[in-house]
Short mmCIF file of C-alpha atoms in Angstrom, two decimals:
data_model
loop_
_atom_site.label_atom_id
_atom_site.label_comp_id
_atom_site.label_asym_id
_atom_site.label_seq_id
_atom_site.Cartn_x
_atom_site.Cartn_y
_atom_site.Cartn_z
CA UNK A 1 0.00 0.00 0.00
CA UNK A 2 0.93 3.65 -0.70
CA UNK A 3 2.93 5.78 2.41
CA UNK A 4 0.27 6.51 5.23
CA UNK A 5 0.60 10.37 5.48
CA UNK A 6 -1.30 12.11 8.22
CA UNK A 7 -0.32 15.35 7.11
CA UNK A 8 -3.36 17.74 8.03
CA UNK A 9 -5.12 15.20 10.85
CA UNK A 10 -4.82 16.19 14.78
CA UNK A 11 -4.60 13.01 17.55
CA UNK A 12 -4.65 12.86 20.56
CA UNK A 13 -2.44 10.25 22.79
CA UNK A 14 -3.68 9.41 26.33
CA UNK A 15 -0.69 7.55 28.55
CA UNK A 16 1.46 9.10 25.67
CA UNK A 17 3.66 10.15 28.29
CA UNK A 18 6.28 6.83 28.20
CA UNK A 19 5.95 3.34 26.69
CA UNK A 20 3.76 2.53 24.20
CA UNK A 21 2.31 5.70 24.15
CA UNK A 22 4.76 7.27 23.79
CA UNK A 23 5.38 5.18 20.65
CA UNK A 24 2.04 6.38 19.49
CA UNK A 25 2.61 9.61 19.98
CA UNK A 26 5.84 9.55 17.85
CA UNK A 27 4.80 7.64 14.99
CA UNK A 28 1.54 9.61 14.79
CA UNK A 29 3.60 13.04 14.67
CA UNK A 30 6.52 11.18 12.33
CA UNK A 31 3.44 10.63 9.59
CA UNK A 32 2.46 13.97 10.14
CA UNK A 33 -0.39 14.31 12.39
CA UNK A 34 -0.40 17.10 15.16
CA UNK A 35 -0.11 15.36 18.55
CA UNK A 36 -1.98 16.05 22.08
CA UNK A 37 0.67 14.17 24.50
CA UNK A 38 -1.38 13.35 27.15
CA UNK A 39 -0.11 12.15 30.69
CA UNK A 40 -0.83 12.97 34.24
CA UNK A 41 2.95 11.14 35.04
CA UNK A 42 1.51 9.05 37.46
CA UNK A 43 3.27 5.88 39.12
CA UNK A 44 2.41 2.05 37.64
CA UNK A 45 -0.08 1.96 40.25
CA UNK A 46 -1.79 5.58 39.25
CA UNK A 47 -0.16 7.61 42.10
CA UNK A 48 1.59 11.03 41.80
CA UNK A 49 1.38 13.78 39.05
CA UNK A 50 4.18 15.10 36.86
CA UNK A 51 4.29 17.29 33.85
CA UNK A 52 7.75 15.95 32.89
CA UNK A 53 6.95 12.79 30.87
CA UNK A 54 4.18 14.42 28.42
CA UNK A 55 6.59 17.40 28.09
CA UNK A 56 9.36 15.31 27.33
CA UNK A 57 7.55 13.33 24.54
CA UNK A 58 6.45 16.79 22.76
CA UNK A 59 10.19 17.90 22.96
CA UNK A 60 11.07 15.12 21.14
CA UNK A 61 8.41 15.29 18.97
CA UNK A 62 9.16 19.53 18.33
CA UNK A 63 12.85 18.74 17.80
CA UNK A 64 12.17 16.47 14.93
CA UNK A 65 9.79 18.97 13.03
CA UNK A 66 6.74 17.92 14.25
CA UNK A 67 3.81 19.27 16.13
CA UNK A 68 2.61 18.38 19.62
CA UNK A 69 1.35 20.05 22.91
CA UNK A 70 1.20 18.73 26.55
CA UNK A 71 -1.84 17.11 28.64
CA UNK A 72 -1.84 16.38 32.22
CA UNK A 73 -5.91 16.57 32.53
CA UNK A 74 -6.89 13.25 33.95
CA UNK A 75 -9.25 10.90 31.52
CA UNK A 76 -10.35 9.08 34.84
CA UNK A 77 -12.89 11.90 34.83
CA UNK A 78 -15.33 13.85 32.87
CA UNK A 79 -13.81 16.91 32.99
CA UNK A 80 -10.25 15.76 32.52
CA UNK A 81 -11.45 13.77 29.37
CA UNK A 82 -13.96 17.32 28.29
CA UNK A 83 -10.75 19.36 28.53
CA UNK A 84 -8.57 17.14 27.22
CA UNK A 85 -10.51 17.25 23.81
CA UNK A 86 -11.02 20.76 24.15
CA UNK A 87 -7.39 21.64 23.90
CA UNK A 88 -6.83 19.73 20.77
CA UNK A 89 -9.38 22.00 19.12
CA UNK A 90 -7.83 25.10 20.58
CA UNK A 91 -4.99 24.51 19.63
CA UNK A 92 -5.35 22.56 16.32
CA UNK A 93 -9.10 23.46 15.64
CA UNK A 94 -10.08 19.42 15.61
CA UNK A 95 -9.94 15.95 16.55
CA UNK A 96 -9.60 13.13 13.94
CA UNK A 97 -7.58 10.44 16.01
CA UNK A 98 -7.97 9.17 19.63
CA UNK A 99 -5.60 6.47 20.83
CA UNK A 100 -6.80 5.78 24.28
CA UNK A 101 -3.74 4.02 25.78
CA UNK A 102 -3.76 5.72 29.45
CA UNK A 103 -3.55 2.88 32.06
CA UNK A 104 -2.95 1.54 35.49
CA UNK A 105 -2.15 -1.74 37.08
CA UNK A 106 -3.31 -2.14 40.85
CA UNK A 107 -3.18 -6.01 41.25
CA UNK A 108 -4.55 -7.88 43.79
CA UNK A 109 -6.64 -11.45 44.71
CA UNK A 110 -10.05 -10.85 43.99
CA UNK A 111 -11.50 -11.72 47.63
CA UNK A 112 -9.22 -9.41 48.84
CA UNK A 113 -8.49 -6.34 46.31
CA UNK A 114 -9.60 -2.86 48.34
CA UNK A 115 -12.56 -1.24 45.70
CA UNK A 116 -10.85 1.61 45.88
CA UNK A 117 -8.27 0.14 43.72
CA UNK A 118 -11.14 -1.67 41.43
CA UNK A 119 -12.42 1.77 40.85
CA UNK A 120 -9.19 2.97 39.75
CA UNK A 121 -8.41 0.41 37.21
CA UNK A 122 -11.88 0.97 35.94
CA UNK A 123 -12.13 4.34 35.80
CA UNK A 124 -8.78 5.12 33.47
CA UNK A 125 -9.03 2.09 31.41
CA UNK A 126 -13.09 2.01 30.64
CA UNK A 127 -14.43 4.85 31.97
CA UNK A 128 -11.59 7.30 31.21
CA UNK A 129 -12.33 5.47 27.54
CA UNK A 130 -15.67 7.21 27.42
CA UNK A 131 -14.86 10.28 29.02
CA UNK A 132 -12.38 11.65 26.56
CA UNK A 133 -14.32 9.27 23.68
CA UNK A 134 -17.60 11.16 24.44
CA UNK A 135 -16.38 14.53 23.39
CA UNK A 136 -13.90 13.70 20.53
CA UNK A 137 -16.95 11.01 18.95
CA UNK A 138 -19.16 14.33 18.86
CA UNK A 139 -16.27 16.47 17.34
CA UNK A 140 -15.92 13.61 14.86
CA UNK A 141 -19.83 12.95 14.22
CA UNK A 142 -20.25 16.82 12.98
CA UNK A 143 -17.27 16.63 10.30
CA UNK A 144 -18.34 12.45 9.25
CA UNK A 145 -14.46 11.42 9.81
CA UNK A 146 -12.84 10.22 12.61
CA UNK A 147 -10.27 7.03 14.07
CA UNK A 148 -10.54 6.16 17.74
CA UNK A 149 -8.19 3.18 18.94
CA UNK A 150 -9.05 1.68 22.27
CA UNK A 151 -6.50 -0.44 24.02
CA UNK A 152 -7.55 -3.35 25.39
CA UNK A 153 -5.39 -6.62 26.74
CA UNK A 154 -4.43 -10.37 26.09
CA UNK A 155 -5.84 -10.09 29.46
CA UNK A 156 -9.10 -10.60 28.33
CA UNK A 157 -8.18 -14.52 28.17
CA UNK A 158 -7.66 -14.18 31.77
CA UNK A 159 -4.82 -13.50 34.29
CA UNK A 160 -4.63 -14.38 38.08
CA UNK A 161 -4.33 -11.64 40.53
CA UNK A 162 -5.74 -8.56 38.13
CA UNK A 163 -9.19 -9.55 37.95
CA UNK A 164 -10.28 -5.89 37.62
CA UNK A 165 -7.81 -5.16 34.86
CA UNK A 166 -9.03 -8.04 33.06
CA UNK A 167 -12.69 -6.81 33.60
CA UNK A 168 -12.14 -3.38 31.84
CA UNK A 169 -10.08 -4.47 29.35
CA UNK A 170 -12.91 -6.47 28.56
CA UNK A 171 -15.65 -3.66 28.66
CA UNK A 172 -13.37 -2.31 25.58
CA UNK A 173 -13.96 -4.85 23.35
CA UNK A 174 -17.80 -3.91 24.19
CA UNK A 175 -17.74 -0.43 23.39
CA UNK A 176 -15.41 -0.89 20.51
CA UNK A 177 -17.93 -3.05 19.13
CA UNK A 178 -20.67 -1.12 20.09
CA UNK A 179 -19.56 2.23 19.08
CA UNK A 180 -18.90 0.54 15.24
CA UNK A 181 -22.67 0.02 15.35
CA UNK A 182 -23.41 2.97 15.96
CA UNK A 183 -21.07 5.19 13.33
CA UNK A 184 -22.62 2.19 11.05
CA UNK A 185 -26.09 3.23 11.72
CA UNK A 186 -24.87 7.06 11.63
CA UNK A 187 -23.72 6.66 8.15
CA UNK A 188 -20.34 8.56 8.95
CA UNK A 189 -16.86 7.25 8.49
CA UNK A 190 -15.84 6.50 11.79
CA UNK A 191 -13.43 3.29 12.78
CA UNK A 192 -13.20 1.95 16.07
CA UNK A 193 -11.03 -0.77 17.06
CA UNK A 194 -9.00 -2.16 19.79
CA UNK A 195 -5.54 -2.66 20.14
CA UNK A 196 -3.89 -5.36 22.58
CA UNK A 197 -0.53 -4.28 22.85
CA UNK A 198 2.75 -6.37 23.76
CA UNK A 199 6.03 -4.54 24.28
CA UNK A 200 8.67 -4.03 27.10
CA UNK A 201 6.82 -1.44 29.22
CA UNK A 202 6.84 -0.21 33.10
CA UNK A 203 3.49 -2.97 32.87
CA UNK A 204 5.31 -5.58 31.42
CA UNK A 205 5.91 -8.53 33.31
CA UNK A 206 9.90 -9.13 33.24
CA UNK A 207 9.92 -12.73 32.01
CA UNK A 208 7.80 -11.56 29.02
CA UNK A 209 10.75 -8.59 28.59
CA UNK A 210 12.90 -11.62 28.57
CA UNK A 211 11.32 -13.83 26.40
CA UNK A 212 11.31 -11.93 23.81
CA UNK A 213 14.25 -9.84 24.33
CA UNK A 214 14.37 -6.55 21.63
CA UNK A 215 11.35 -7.81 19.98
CA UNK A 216 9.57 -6.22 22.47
CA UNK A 217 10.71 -2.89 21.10
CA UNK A 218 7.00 -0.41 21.60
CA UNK A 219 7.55 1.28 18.00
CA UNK A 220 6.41 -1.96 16.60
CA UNK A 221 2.64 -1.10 18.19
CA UNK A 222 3.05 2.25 17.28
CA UNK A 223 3.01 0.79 13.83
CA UNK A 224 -0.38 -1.00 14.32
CA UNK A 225 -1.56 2.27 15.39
CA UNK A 226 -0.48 4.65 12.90
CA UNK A 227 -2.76 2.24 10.15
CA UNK A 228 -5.51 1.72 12.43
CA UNK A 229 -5.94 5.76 12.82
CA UNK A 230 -5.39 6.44 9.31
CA UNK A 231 -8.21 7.45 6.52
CA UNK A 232 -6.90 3.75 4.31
CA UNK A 233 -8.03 2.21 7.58
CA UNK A 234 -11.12 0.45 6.70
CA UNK A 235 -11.61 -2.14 9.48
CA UNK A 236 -13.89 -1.29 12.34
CA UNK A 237 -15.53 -3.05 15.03
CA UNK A 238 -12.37 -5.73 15.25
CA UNK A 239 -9.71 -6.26 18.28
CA UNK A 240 -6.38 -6.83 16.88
CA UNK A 241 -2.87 -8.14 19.05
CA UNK A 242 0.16 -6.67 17.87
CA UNK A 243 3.87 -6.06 18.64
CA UNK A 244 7.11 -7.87 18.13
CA UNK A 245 6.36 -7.36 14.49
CA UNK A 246 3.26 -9.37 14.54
CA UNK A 247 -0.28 -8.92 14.92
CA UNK A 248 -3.54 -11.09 14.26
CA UNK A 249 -7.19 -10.89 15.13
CA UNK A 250 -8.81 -11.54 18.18
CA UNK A 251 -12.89 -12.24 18.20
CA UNK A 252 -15.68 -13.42 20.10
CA UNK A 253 -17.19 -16.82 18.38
CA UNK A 254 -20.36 -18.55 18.87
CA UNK A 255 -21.03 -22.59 18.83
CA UNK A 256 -23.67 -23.81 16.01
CA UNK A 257 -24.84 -25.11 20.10
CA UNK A 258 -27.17 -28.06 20.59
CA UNK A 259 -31.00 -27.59 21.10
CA UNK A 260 -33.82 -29.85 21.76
CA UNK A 261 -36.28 -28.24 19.09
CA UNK A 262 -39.03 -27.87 22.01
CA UNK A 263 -40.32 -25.46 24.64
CA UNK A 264 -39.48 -27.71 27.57
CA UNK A 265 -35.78 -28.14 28.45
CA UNK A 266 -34.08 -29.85 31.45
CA UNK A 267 -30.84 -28.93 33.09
CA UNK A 268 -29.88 -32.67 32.97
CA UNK A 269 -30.64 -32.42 29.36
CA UNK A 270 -28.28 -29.29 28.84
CA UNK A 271 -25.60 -31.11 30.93
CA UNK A 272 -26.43 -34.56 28.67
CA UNK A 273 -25.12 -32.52 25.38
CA UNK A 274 -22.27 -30.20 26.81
CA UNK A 275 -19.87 -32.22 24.17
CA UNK A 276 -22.80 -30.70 21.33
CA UNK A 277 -22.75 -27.37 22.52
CA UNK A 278 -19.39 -26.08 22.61
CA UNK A 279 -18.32 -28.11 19.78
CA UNK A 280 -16.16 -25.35 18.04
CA UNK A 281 -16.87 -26.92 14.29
CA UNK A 282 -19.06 -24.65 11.90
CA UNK A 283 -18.56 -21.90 14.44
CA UNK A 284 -19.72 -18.35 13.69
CA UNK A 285 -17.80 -14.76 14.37
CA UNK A 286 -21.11 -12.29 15.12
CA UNK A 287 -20.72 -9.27 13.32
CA UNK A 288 -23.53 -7.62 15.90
CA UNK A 289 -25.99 -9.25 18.66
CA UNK A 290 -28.45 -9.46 15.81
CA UNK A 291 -26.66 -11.86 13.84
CA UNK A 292 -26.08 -13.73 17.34
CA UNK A 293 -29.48 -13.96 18.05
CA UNK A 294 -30.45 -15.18 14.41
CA UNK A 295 -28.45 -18.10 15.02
CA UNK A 296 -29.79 -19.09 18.10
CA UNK A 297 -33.43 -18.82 16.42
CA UNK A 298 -32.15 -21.29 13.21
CA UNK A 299 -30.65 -23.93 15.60
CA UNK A 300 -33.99 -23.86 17.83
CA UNK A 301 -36.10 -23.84 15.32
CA UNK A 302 -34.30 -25.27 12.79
CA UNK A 303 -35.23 -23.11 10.11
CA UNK A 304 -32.58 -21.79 7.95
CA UNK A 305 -32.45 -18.19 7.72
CA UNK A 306 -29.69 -15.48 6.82
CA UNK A 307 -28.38 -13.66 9.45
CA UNK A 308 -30.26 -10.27 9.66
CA UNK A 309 -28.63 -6.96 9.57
CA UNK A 310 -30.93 -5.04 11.11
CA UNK A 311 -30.15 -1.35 11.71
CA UNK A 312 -31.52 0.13 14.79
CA UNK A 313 -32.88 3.47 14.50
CA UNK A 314 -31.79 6.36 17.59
CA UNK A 315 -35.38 6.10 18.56
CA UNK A 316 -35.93 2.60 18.62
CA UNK A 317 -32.75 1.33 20.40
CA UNK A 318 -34.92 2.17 23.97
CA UNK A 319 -38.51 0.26 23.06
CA UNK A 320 -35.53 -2.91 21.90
CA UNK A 321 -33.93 -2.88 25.48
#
């Protein structure tokens, strides 16, 4: 493919202010884009505030010819996501990319873990997701373009001991999806997707670092983002691993399942025909809870149907719920 140039587009970087973001950040600006370098500077474990990192990334980024301004409003909360946004159209009048990469790590066993820390981890992974995706989704909607990348986790498959990480890196696959719907539905061309990063980071778990030695190098996410934000970017709605100079798909799948073809059902029959209902063969990948519950009404009732796909109107998504 031609030379992605994002001469002319405006990002913003959340957690730009070291790591991966910081790979973003670069690799956004080195294409062309102007950069909001967002960072509070906080600790691992979401403690502390310094300017310094953020304002280190946009010196590099200045020194090499690009463009880029500092962020230390927090995306754990509205207003630090609402400001946030409204800086990149102060200063660059508009915002066509959001890489949400800001994160914590507060682990913890799950009978144990204080909520106070559960709150944390959700609130700047998910929520701070939707409080700085809120505003630049609306700045987006009005001018029909826009690239939001929302990082999720190989977490998602499940890790001991970070049960609440897990659980909102989760919750992004759900709005990613979601929020694809709805641009869909919108008729505007905006691409949502989420990116599950793995590169030698402050989060990084050292036997990972050493497993894979420089491969582990973040500019090889940064890559991943710098197509997924750009206008040749045509997938949406998908969760994609990359780093170490690799990436694939990751997606939800649903069994062809076993059913009885009657009302009636017994929980010693369900447990009879486990073997039938997660059999993986003939599986499906949903492209939207529509096409998830078609399938459900062809194996029950046996009738063979295309999967719908149903658009939901603004005003009828609340008499569907």
């Amino acid at each position: 493919m031609e030379r992605i140039d994002l001469t002319g587009r405006v990002a913003i970087v959340t957690g730009a202010g070291r790591g991966i973001g910081r790979a973003h950040a670069v690799a956004l600006a080195e294409r062309g884009a102007a950069v909001v370098v967002n960072d509070i500077g906080a600790g691992i474990d979401g403690s502390g505030v310094d300017d310094g990192p953020a304002a280190e990334v946009v010196a590099e980024i200045t020194a090499a010819g690009g463009r880029a301004v500092a962020s230390i409003d927090d995306v754990a909360t509205p207003d630090g996501g609402q400001a946030l946004v409204s800086r990149a159209q102060a200063e660059f009048g508009a915002v066509d990319i959001l890489v949400h990469n800001a994160g914590v790590v507060l682990a913890g066993p799950f009978a144990s873990q204080p909520l106070a820390d559960v709150r944390r981890v959700l609130d700047v992974h998910l929520l701070g997701a939707w409080h700085v995706g809120q505003p630049a989704w609306r700045d987006m909607a009005a001018r029909g373009f826009g690239r939001i990348v929302l990082t999720t986790s190989g977490a998602i498959f499940g890790h001991p001991m970070v049960a609440a990480y897990a659980a909102a890196k989760h919750g992004i696959i759900g709005l990613t999806r979601s929020l694809h719907q709805e641009a869909a539905m919108a008729g505007v061309d905006i691409k949502v997707n989420a990116l599950a990063p793995i590169a030698a980071t402050r989060m990084a778990r050292e036997a990972q670092k050493e497993r894979f030695g420089p491969l582990m190098d973040p500019a090889a996410v940064g890559a991943a983002a710098v197509y997924l934000a750009s206008p040749a970017c045509e997938l949406s709605g998908e969760v994609v691993h990359a780093g170490a100079g690799h990436w694939c798909r990751i997606f939800l799948g649903q069994t062809l399942g076993w059913a009885n073809g009657a009302p009636g059902v017994t929980a010693e029959a369900l447990g009879d025909h486990i073997a039938e209902a997660f059999d993986p063969a003939g599986f499906i990948v949903p492209p939207d809870t529509n096409a998830s519950t078609d399938l459900i009404h062809q194996q029950a009732t046996g009738r063979s149907e295309a999967m719908s796909r149903v658009q939901i109107a603004p005003d009828e998504v609340e008499s569907r719920l």
